[in-house]
Amino acid sequence: MRLHDRTFLLLGGTGGIGQALIGPLVECGARVIVATRHPERLEKRAGVSPVHLELASPELDRQLQQLSEVYPDIDGVIHCAGQNRFAALDAMAVSDLDAQLMVNLRSAMLVARHFVPRFRKAGVGALVLVGSTFGSIGFPGYTAYCASKFGLRGFSEALRRELADTPVQVVYVAPRATATAMNPAPVNELNRALGNAMDAPEAVAAQIIQAMEKDERRRFLGWPEKLFVVINGILPKLVDKAMLKQLPVIRRFLDSGVVS
């Protein structure tokens, strides 16, 4: 995928992995349009244009139409926006479930629905969807988040196959645990207690850029997480047993009232 002279719409660019992507994209010669609820908070930088967008809004489709009218040269979208909450299912309000499904899954589907016809007509376009290891492995305490990320993975796979005879590229990248502000200190402590490695956002951003440049269809990050993804797909009972052994530690954090 050529990055130079491209115009990418970046969703989730004001923190974590998304924010770490801005610099490398600009350095590659791309123009970056960062969509956020608070564009005024984005640091001014050459090659970067902040715009207002509400991914959880019922009016997202209309907002995307308005955005395209202002920026008709968008020829790529990177969706790395996300919401999560570490909590037992019965401790989550309906609004918690809705927020994760709308931001993590529904918004990606609407963005793709909006831009695919434009990319096909232009003869060029890319959709980069940032998922999670939790899009392949269900993890206690992240039921809604896992559901949304499983959905995103399935959506990207189906869409890629649907567009296989078109010039539109669909790339799915699944990071493992990443040290971002989305995870409060107790969740980071849980990862340490379980021995789960955590990547820096900059390292994940570099992997996403590599996947884009190499035209990879999918990339899973981290070892042994990549192995667990394969095992979970073939022998899920083995992962069930491993998770059962970890459950007392996980439940200690769940029952402590810690949420993210």
PDB file of C-alpha atoms in Angstrom:
ATOM      1  CA  MET A   1       0.000   0.000   0.000  1.00  0.00           C
ATOM      2  CA  ARG A   2       1.400   3.359  -0.999  1.00  0.00           C
ATOM      3  CA  LEU A   3       1.281   5.851   1.879  1.00  0.00           C
ATOM      4  CA  HIS A   4       2.903   8.855   0.201  1.00  0.00           C
ATOM      5  CA  ASP A   5       0.422  11.444  -1.079  1.00  0.00           C
ATOM      6  CA  ARG A   6      -2.482   9.536   0.451  1.00  0.00           C
ATOM      7  CA  THR A   7      -5.213  11.123   2.562  1.00  0.00           C
ATOM      8  CA  PHE A   8      -6.205   9.011   5.545  1.00  0.00           C
ATOM      9  CA  LEU A   9      -9.151   9.516   7.840  1.00  0.00           C
ATOM     10  CA  LEU A  10      -7.968   8.412  11.272  1.00  0.00           C
ATOM     11  CA  LEU A  11     -10.579   7.449  13.851  1.00  0.00           C
ATOM     12  CA  GLY A  12      -9.352   7.310  17.435  1.00  0.00           C
ATOM     13  CA  GLY A  13      -6.364   9.551  16.840  1.00  0.00           C
ATOM     14  CA  THR A  14      -6.373  11.549  20.057  1.00  0.00           C
ATOM     15  CA  GLY A  15      -4.932   8.866  22.317  1.00  0.00           C
ATOM     16  CA  GLY A  16      -3.103   5.571  22.515  1.00  0.00           C
ATOM     17  CA  ILE A  17      -2.417   3.718  19.285  1.00  0.00           C
ATOM     18  CA  GLY A  18      -4.220   6.246  17.101  1.00  0.00           C
ATOM     19  CA  GLN A  19      -2.204   9.169  18.393  1.00  0.00           C
ATOM     20  CA  ALA A  20       0.989   7.160  17.891  1.00  0.00           C
ATOM     21  CA  LEU A  21       0.042   6.615  14.232  1.00  0.00           C
ATOM     22  CA  ILE A  22      -0.110  10.304  13.321  1.00  0.00           C
ATOM     23  CA  GLY A  23       3.637  10.955  13.286  1.00  0.00           C
ATOM     24  CA  PRO A  24       4.632   7.914  11.188  1.00  0.00           C
ATOM     25  CA  LEU A  25       1.855   8.577   8.667  1.00  0.00           C
ATOM     26  CA  VAL A  26       2.915  12.209   8.218  1.00  0.00           C
ATOM     27  CA  GLU A  27       6.559  11.143   7.929  1.00  0.00           C
ATOM     28  CA  CYS A  28       5.543   8.749   5.154  1.00  0.00           C
ATOM     29  CA  GLY A  29       4.090  11.690   3.262  1.00  0.00           C
ATOM     30  CA  ALA A  30       0.424  11.115   4.035  1.00  0.00           C
ATOM     31  CA  ARG A  31      -2.129  13.713   5.003  1.00  0.00           C
ATOM     32  CA  VAL A  32      -4.027  12.746   8.144  1.00  0.00           C
ATOM     33  CA  ILE A  33      -7.561  13.849   8.954  1.00  0.00           C
ATOM     34  CA  VAL A  34      -8.103  13.075  12.627  1.00  0.00           C
ATOM     35  CA  ALA A  35     -11.756  12.619  13.559  1.00  0.00           C
ATOM     36  CA  THR A  36     -12.543  13.173  17.224  1.00  0.00           C
ATOM     37  CA  ARG A  37     -15.225  14.438  19.561  1.00  0.00           C
ATOM     38  CA  HIS A  38     -12.814  17.143  20.701  1.00  0.00           C
ATOM     39  CA  PRO A  39     -10.806  18.450  17.733  1.00  0.00           C
ATOM     40  CA  GLU A  40      -9.729  21.477  19.759  1.00  0.00           C
ATOM     41  CA  ARG A  41      -7.585  19.197  21.932  1.00  0.00           C
ATOM     42  CA  LEU A  42      -5.445  18.017  19.035  1.00  0.00           C
ATOM     43  CA  GLU A  43      -2.011  19.579  18.785  1.00  0.00           C
ATOM     44  CA  LYS A  44      -1.570  21.623  15.607  1.00  0.00           C
ATOM     45  CA  ARG A  45       0.792  20.012  13.134  1.00  0.00           C
ATOM     46  CA  ALA A  46       1.535  20.298   9.422  1.00  0.00           C
ATOM     47  CA  GLY A  47      -0.242  17.613   7.432  1.00  0.00           C
ATOM     48  CA  VAL A  48      -2.847  17.009  10.141  1.00  0.00           C
ATOM     49  CA  SER A  49      -6.438  18.267  10.045  1.00  0.00           C
ATOM     50  CA  PRO A  50      -8.709  17.773  13.073  1.00  0.00           C
ATOM     51  CA  VAL A  51     -12.432  17.287  12.428  1.00  0.00           C
ATOM     52  CA  HIS A  52     -15.422  16.670  14.655  1.00  0.00           C
ATOM     53  CA  LEU A  53     -17.055  13.249  14.528  1.00  0.00           C
ATOM     54  CA  GLU A  54     -19.219  11.364  17.029  1.00  0.00           C
ATOM     55  CA  LEU A  55     -18.735   7.643  16.431  1.00  0.00           C
ATOM     56  CA  ALA A  56     -21.484   6.693  18.885  1.00  0.00           C
ATOM     57  CA  SER A  57     -23.984   9.131  17.376  1.00  0.00           C
ATOM     58  CA  PRO A  58     -27.181   7.843  15.739  1.00  0.00           C
ATOM     59  CA  GLU A  59     -26.397  10.494  13.104  1.00  0.00           C
ATOM     60  CA  LEU A  60     -22.967   9.098  12.240  1.00  0.00           C
ATOM     61  CA  ASP A  61     -23.939   8.348   8.639  1.00  0.00           C
ATOM     62  CA  ARG A  62     -24.988  11.965   8.079  1.00  0.00           C
ATOM     63  CA  GLN A  63     -21.796  13.219   9.718  1.00  0.00           C
ATOM     64  CA  LEU A  64     -19.725  11.043   7.389  1.00  0.00           C
ATOM     65  CA  GLN A  65     -21.547  12.473   4.382  1.00  0.00           C
ATOM     66  CA  GLN A  66     -20.745  16.006   5.524  1.00  0.00           C
ATOM     67  CA  LEU A  67     -17.137  15.028   6.151  1.00  0.00           C
ATOM     68  CA  SER A  68     -16.759  13.613   2.641  1.00  0.00           C
ATOM     69  CA  GLU A  69     -18.096  16.811   1.134  1.00  0.00           C
ATOM     70  CA  VAL A  70     -15.393  18.806   2.913  1.00  0.00           C
ATOM     71  CA  TYR A  71     -12.628  16.248   2.278  1.00  0.00           C
ATOM     72  CA  PRO A  72     -13.463  14.504  -1.025  1.00  0.00           C
ATOM     73  CA  ASP A  73      -9.853  13.320  -1.434  1.00  0.00           C
ATOM     74  CA  ILE A  74      -9.976  10.777   1.426  1.00  0.00           C
ATOM     75  CA  ASP A  75      -8.666   7.506  -0.015  1.00  0.00           C
ATOM     76  CA  GLY A  76      -8.030   5.548   3.152  1.00  0.00           C
ATOM     77  CA  VAL A  77      -9.573   5.042   6.586  1.00  0.00           C
ATOM     78  CA  ILE A  78      -7.858   3.755   9.716  1.00  0.00           C
ATOM     79  CA  HIS A  79     -10.337   2.768  12.408  1.00  0.00           C
ATOM     80  CA  CYS A  80      -8.587   2.350  15.750  1.00  0.00           C
ATOM     81  CA  ALA A  81     -11.191   3.963  17.970  1.00  0.00           C
ATOM     82  CA  GLY A  82     -12.385   1.822  20.831  1.00  0.00           C
ATOM     83  CA  GLN A  83     -14.103   1.671  24.172  1.00  0.00           C
ATOM     84  CA  ASN A  84     -13.847  -1.011  26.806  1.00  0.00           C
ATOM     85  CA  ARG A  85     -14.857  -1.681  30.362  1.00  0.00           C
ATOM     86  CA  PHE A  86     -13.332  -4.333  32.574  1.00  0.00           C
ATOM     87  CA  ALA A  87     -16.257  -5.550  34.667  1.00  0.00           C
ATOM     88  CA  ALA A  88     -18.468  -8.559  35.179  1.00  0.00           C
ATOM     89  CA  LEU A  89     -21.362  -8.667  32.736  1.00  0.00           C
ATOM     90  CA  ASP A  90     -23.999  -8.179  35.458  1.00  0.00           C
ATOM     91  CA  ALA A  91     -22.111  -5.095  36.696  1.00  0.00           C
ATOM     92  CA  MET A  92     -22.417  -3.305  33.377  1.00  0.00           C
ATOM     93  CA  ALA A  93     -25.289  -0.996  32.552  1.00  0.00           C
ATOM     94  CA  VAL A  94     -27.056  -1.278  29.209  1.00  0.00           C
ATOM     95  CA  SER A  95     -25.376   2.004  28.260  1.00  0.00           C
ATOM     96  CA  ASP A  96     -21.969   0.362  28.806  1.00  0.00           C
ATOM     97  CA  LEU A  97     -22.871  -2.436  26.405  1.00  0.00           C
ATOM     98  CA  ASP A  98     -24.299  -0.034  23.836  1.00  0.00           C
ATOM     99  CA  ALA A  99     -21.265   2.251  23.915  1.00  0.00           C
ATOM    100  CA  GLN A 100     -18.824  -0.582  23.215  1.00  0.00           C
ATOM    101  CA  LEU A 101     -20.901  -2.054  20.416  1.00  0.00           C
ATOM    102  CA  MET A 102     -21.523   1.314  18.774  1.00  0.00           C
ATOM    103  CA  VAL A 103     -17.949   2.597  18.884  1.00  0.00           C
ATOM    104  CA  ASN A 104     -16.040  -0.652  18.375  1.00  0.00           C
ATOM    105  CA  LEU A 105     -18.263  -2.321  15.786  1.00  0.00           C
ATOM    106  CA  ARG A 106     -21.190  -0.280  14.478  1.00  0.00           C
ATOM    107  CA  SER A 107     -19.074   2.757  13.639  1.00  0.00           C
ATOM    108  CA  ALA A 108     -16.591   0.623  11.671  1.00  0.00           C
ATOM    109  CA  MET A 109     -19.437  -0.897   9.673  1.00  0.00           C
ATOM    110  CA  LEU A 110     -20.961   2.493   8.893  1.00  0.00           C
ATOM    111  CA  VAL A 111     -17.605   3.977   7.940  1.00  0.00           C
ATOM    112  CA  ALA A 112     -16.946   1.099   5.551  1.00  0.00           C
ATOM    113  CA  ARG A 113     -20.475   1.314   4.141  1.00  0.00           C
ATOM    114  CA  HIS A 114     -19.936   5.004   3.450  1.00  0.00           C
ATOM    115  CA  PHE A 115     -16.478   4.887   1.891  1.00  0.00           C
ATOM    116  CA  VAL A 116     -16.452   1.603  -0.060  1.00  0.00           C
ATOM    117  CA  PRO A 117     -18.579   2.938  -2.964  1.00  0.00           C
ATOM    118  CA  ARG A 118     -16.359   6.032  -3.174  1.00  0.00           C
ATOM    119  CA  PHE A 119     -13.164   3.979  -3.144  1.00  0.00           C
ATOM    120  CA  ARG A 120     -14.486   1.621  -5.812  1.00  0.00           C
ATOM    121  CA  LYS A 121     -15.428   4.524  -8.041  1.00  0.00           C
ATOM    122  CA  ALA A 122     -12.031   6.166  -7.532  1.00  0.00           C
ATOM    123  CA  GLY A 123     -10.202   2.908  -8.231  1.00  0.00           C
ATOM    124  CA  VAL A 124      -8.205   3.130  -5.017  1.00  0.00           C
ATOM    125  CA  GLY A 125      -8.931   2.908  -1.306  1.00  0.00           C
ATOM    126  CA  ALA A 126      -8.023   1.178   1.901  1.00  0.00           C
ATOM    127  CA  LEU A 127      -9.835   0.254   5.092  1.00  0.00           C
ATOM    128  CA  VAL A 128      -7.572  -0.535   8.035  1.00  0.00           C
ATOM    129  CA  LEU A 129      -9.466  -1.968  11.000  1.00  0.00           C
ATOM    130  CA  VAL A 130      -7.638  -2.272  14.305  1.00  0.00           C
ATOM    131  CA  GLY A 131      -9.063  -5.072  16.389  1.00  0.00           C
ATOM    132  CA  SER A 132      -7.604  -6.984  19.321  1.00  0.00           C
ATOM    133  CA  THR A 133      -6.363 -10.366  20.446  1.00  0.00           C
ATOM    134  CA  PHE A 134      -9.660 -10.295  22.345  1.00  0.00           C
ATOM    135  CA  GLY A 135     -11.330 -10.450  18.943  1.00  0.00           C
ATOM    136  CA  SER A 136     -10.180 -14.070  18.780  1.00  0.00           C
ATOM    137  CA  ILE A 137     -10.002 -15.133  22.424  1.00  0.00           C
ATOM    138  CA  GLY A 138     -12.836 -14.520  24.867  1.00  0.00           C
ATOM    139  CA  PHE A 139     -11.512 -13.165  28.163  1.00  0.00           C
ATOM    140  CA  PRO A 140     -13.373 -12.945  31.497  1.00  0.00           C
ATOM    141  CA  GLY A 141     -14.290  -9.403  32.439  1.00  0.00           C
ATOM    142  CA  TYR A 142     -14.325  -8.214  28.841  1.00  0.00           C
ATOM    143  CA  THR A 143     -17.471  -9.891  27.559  1.00  0.00           C
ATOM    144  CA  ALA A 144     -18.869  -6.875  25.709  1.00  0.00           C
ATOM    145  CA  TYR A 145     -15.475  -5.766  24.449  1.00  0.00           C
ATOM    146  CA  CYS A 146     -14.715  -9.266  23.162  1.00  0.00           C
ATOM    147  CA  ALA A 147     -18.118  -9.480  21.494  1.00  0.00           C
ATOM    148  CA  SER A 148     -17.523  -6.194  19.666  1.00  0.00           C
ATOM    149  CA  LYS A 149     -13.995  -7.172  18.616  1.00  0.00           C
ATOM    150  CA  PHE A 150     -15.054 -10.661  17.524  1.00  0.00           C
ATOM    151  CA  GLY A 151     -17.640  -8.883  15.416  1.00  0.00           C
ATOM    152  CA  LEU A 152     -15.053  -6.517  13.963  1.00  0.00           C
ATOM    153  CA  ARG A 153     -12.813  -9.418  12.971  1.00  0.00           C
ATOM    154  CA  GLY A 154     -15.705 -11.242  11.308  1.00  0.00           C
ATOM    155  CA  PHE A 155     -16.827  -8.068   9.573  1.00  0.00           C
ATOM    156  CA  SER A 156     -13.363  -7.370   8.179  1.00  0.00           C
ATOM    157  CA  GLU A 157     -13.019 -10.941   6.921  1.00  0.00           C
ATOM    158  CA  ALA A 158     -16.400 -10.953   5.211  1.00  0.00           C
ATOM    159  CA  LEU A 159     -15.876  -7.483   3.735  1.00  0.00           C
ATOM    160  CA  ARG A 160     -12.415  -8.401   2.420  1.00  0.00           C
ATOM    161  CA  ARG A 161     -13.880 -11.385   0.613  1.00  0.00           C
ATOM    162  CA  GLU A 162     -16.798  -9.330  -0.642  1.00  0.00           C
ATOM    163  CA  LEU A 163     -14.388  -6.804  -2.157  1.00  0.00           C
ATOM    164  CA  ALA A 164     -11.785  -9.316  -3.384  1.00  0.00           C
ATOM    165  CA  ASP A 165     -12.416  -8.401  -7.031  1.00  0.00           C
ATOM    166  CA  THR A 166     -12.192  -4.651  -6.424  1.00  0.00           C
ATOM    167  CA  PRO A 167      -9.255  -2.260  -5.804  1.00  0.00           C
ATOM    168  CA  VAL A 168     -10.376  -1.694  -2.196  1.00  0.00           C
ATOM    169  CA  GLN A 169      -7.934  -3.080   0.373  1.00  0.00           C
ATOM    170  CA  VAL A 170      -9.138  -4.357   3.754  1.00  0.00           C
ATOM    171  CA  VAL A 171      -6.482  -4.807   6.453  1.00  0.00           C
ATOM    172  CA  TYR A 172      -7.158  -6.192   9.929  1.00  0.00           C
ATOM    173  CA  VAL A 173      -4.563  -5.750  12.688  1.00  0.00           C
ATOM    174  CA  ALA A 174      -5.021  -7.305  16.134  1.00  0.00           C
ATOM    175  CA  PRO A 175      -2.771  -5.918  18.895  1.00  0.00           C
ATOM    176  CA  ARG A 176      -2.359  -7.635  22.248  1.00  0.00           C
ATOM    177  CA  ALA A 177      -2.527  -5.689  25.522  1.00  0.00           C
ATOM    178  CA  THR A 178      -1.280  -2.154  24.935  1.00  0.00           C
ATOM    179  CA  ALA A 179      -0.208   0.405  27.516  1.00  0.00           C
ATOM    180  CA  THR A 180      -2.732   3.155  26.869  1.00  0.00           C
ATOM    181  CA  ALA A 181      -4.766   5.505  29.041  1.00  0.00           C
ATOM    182  CA  MET A 182      -7.819   3.360  28.289  1.00  0.00           C
ATOM    183  CA  ASN A 183      -6.453   0.890  30.866  1.00  0.00           C
ATOM    184  CA  PRO A 184      -6.425   2.172  34.460  1.00  0.00           C
ATOM    185  CA  ALA A 185      -3.636   1.173  36.837  1.00  0.00           C
ATOM    186  CA  PRO A 186      -5.497  -1.834  38.365  1.00  0.00           C
ATOM    187  CA  VAL A 187      -5.992  -3.385  34.922  1.00  0.00           C
ATOM    188  CA  ASN A 188      -2.298  -2.961  34.235  1.00  0.00           C
ATOM    189  CA  GLU A 189      -1.677  -4.660  37.574  1.00  0.00           C
ATOM    190  CA  LEU A 190      -3.901  -7.542  36.500  1.00  0.00           C
ATOM    191  CA  ASN A 191      -1.854  -7.970  33.331  1.00  0.00           C
ATOM    192  CA  ARG A 192       1.320  -8.032  35.402  1.00  0.00           C
ATOM    193  CA  ALA A 193      -0.181 -10.552  37.817  1.00  0.00           C
ATOM    194  CA  LEU A 194      -1.066 -12.829  34.899  1.00  0.00           C
ATOM    195  CA  GLY A 195       2.276 -12.296  33.195  1.00  0.00           C
ATOM    196  CA  ASN A 196       0.668 -10.671  30.149  1.00  0.00           C
ATOM    197  CA  ALA A 197       3.098  -8.537  28.153  1.00  0.00           C
ATOM    198  CA  MET A 198       2.000  -5.026  27.244  1.00  0.00           C
ATOM    199  CA  ASP A 199       3.221  -3.183  24.153  1.00  0.00           C
ATOM    200  CA  ALA A 200       3.874   0.525  23.848  1.00  0.00           C
ATOM    201  CA  PRO A 201       1.447   2.349  21.498  1.00  0.00           C
ATOM    202  CA  GLU A 202       4.389   3.401  19.329  1.00  0.00           C
ATOM    203  CA  ALA A 203       5.407  -0.236  18.801  1.00  0.00           C
ATOM    204  CA  VAL A 204       1.869  -1.164  17.802  1.00  0.00           C
ATOM    205  CA  ALA A 205       1.653   1.829  15.444  1.00  0.00           C
ATOM    206  CA  ALA A 206       4.863   0.705  13.731  1.00  0.00           C
ATOM    207  CA  GLN A 207       3.365  -2.770  13.216  1.00  0.00           C
ATOM    208  CA  ILE A 208       0.210  -1.272  11.709  1.00  0.00           C
ATOM    209  CA  ILE A 209       2.263   0.834   9.291  1.00  0.00           C
ATOM    210  CA  GLN A 210       4.229  -2.273   8.270  1.00  0.00           C
ATOM    211  CA  ALA A 211       1.033  -4.248   7.674  1.00  0.00           C
ATOM    212  CA  MET A 212      -0.282  -1.423   5.492  1.00  0.00           C
ATOM    213  CA  GLU A 213       2.919  -1.064   3.475  1.00  0.00           C
ATOM    214  CA  LYS A 214       3.137  -4.839   2.889  1.00  0.00           C
ATOM    215  CA  ASP A 215      -0.532  -5.098   1.890  1.00  0.00           C
ATOM    216  CA  GLU A 216      -1.153  -7.738   4.537  1.00  0.00           C
ATOM    217  CA  ARG A 217      -4.725  -8.895   4.901  1.00  0.00           C
ATOM    218  CA  ARG A 218      -4.391  -9.603   8.595  1.00  0.00           C
ATOM    219  CA  ARG A 219      -1.712  -9.280  11.241  1.00  0.00           C
ATOM    220  CA  PHE A 220      -1.820 -10.553  14.818  1.00  0.00           C
ATOM    221  CA  LEU A 221       0.679  -9.019  17.215  1.00  0.00           C
ATOM    222  CA  GLY A 222       2.634 -10.528  20.081  1.00  0.00           C
ATOM    223  CA  TRP A 223       4.010 -13.882  21.121  1.00  0.00           C
ATOM    224  CA  PRO A 224       2.664 -16.146  22.584  1.00  0.00           C
ATOM    225  CA  GLU A 225      -0.665 -14.388  21.902  1.00  0.00           C
ATOM    226  CA  LYS A 226      -0.527 -15.334  18.215  1.00  0.00           C
ATOM    227  CA  LEU A 227      -0.120 -18.967  19.218  1.00  0.00           C
ATOM    228  CA  PHE A 228      -3.050 -18.763  21.641  1.00  0.00           C
ATOM    229  CA  VAL A 229      -5.235 -17.404  18.835  1.00  0.00           C
ATOM    230  CA  VAL A 230      -4.463 -20.503  16.753  1.00  0.00           C
ATOM    231  CA  ILE A 231      -4.946 -22.887  19.679  1.00  0.00           C
ATOM    232  CA  ASN A 232      -8.217 -21.239  20.663  1.00  0.00           C
ATOM    233  CA  GLY A 233      -9.501 -21.694  17.121  1.00  0.00           C
ATOM    234  CA  ILE A 234      -8.527 -25.377  16.964  1.00  0.00           C
ATOM    235  CA  LEU A 235      -8.687 -26.617  20.574  1.00  0.00           C
ATOM    236  CA  PRO A 236     -10.687 -24.107  22.612  1.00  0.00           C
ATOM    237  CA  LYS A 237     -10.982 -26.545  25.527  1.00  0.00           C
ATOM    238  CA  LEU A 238      -7.270 -26.114  26.192  1.00  0.00           C
ATOM    239  CA  VAL A 239      -7.740 -22.365  26.507  1.00  0.00           C
ATOM    240  CA  ASP A 240     -10.811 -22.948  28.695  1.00  0.00           C
ATOM    241  CA  LYS A 241      -8.633 -24.896  31.132  1.00  0.00           C
ATOM    242  CA  ALA A 242      -5.890 -22.278  31.101  1.00  0.00           C
ATOM    243  CA  MET A 243      -8.404 -19.512  31.752  1.00  0.00           C
ATOM    244  CA  LEU A 244      -9.971 -21.512  34.586  1.00  0.00           C
ATOM    245  CA  LYS A 245      -6.602 -21.576  36.335  1.00  0.00           C
ATOM    246  CA  GLN A 246      -6.313 -17.797  35.926  1.00  0.00           C
ATOM    247  CA  LEU A 247      -9.894 -17.112  36.992  1.00  0.00           C
ATOM    248  CA  PRO A 248      -9.206 -16.685  40.747  1.00  0.00           C
ATOM    249  CA  VAL A 249      -6.733 -13.892  39.955  1.00  0.00           C
ATOM    250  CA  ILE A 250      -9.070 -12.302  37.404  1.00  0.00           C
ATOM    251  CA  ARG A 251     -12.030 -12.557  39.767  1.00  0.00           C
ATOM    252  CA  ARG A 252     -10.056 -10.876  42.535  1.00  0.00           C
ATOM    253  CA  PHE A 253      -9.816  -7.786  40.360  1.00  0.00           C
ATOM    254  CA  LEU A 254     -13.380  -8.092  39.090  1.00  0.00           C
ATOM    255  CA  ASP A 255     -14.792  -8.350  42.592  1.00  0.00           C
ATOM    256  CA  SER A 256     -12.714  -5.417  43.800  1.00  0.00           C
ATOM    257  CA  GLY A 257     -15.000  -3.028  41.974  1.00  0.00           C
ATOM    258  CA  VAL A 258     -12.264  -1.924  39.580  1.00  0.00           C
ATOM    259  CA  VAL A 259     -13.606  -0.862  36.206  1.00  0.00           C
ATOM    260  CA  SER A 260     -12.067   0.614  33.111  1.00  0.00           C
TER     261      SER A 260
END
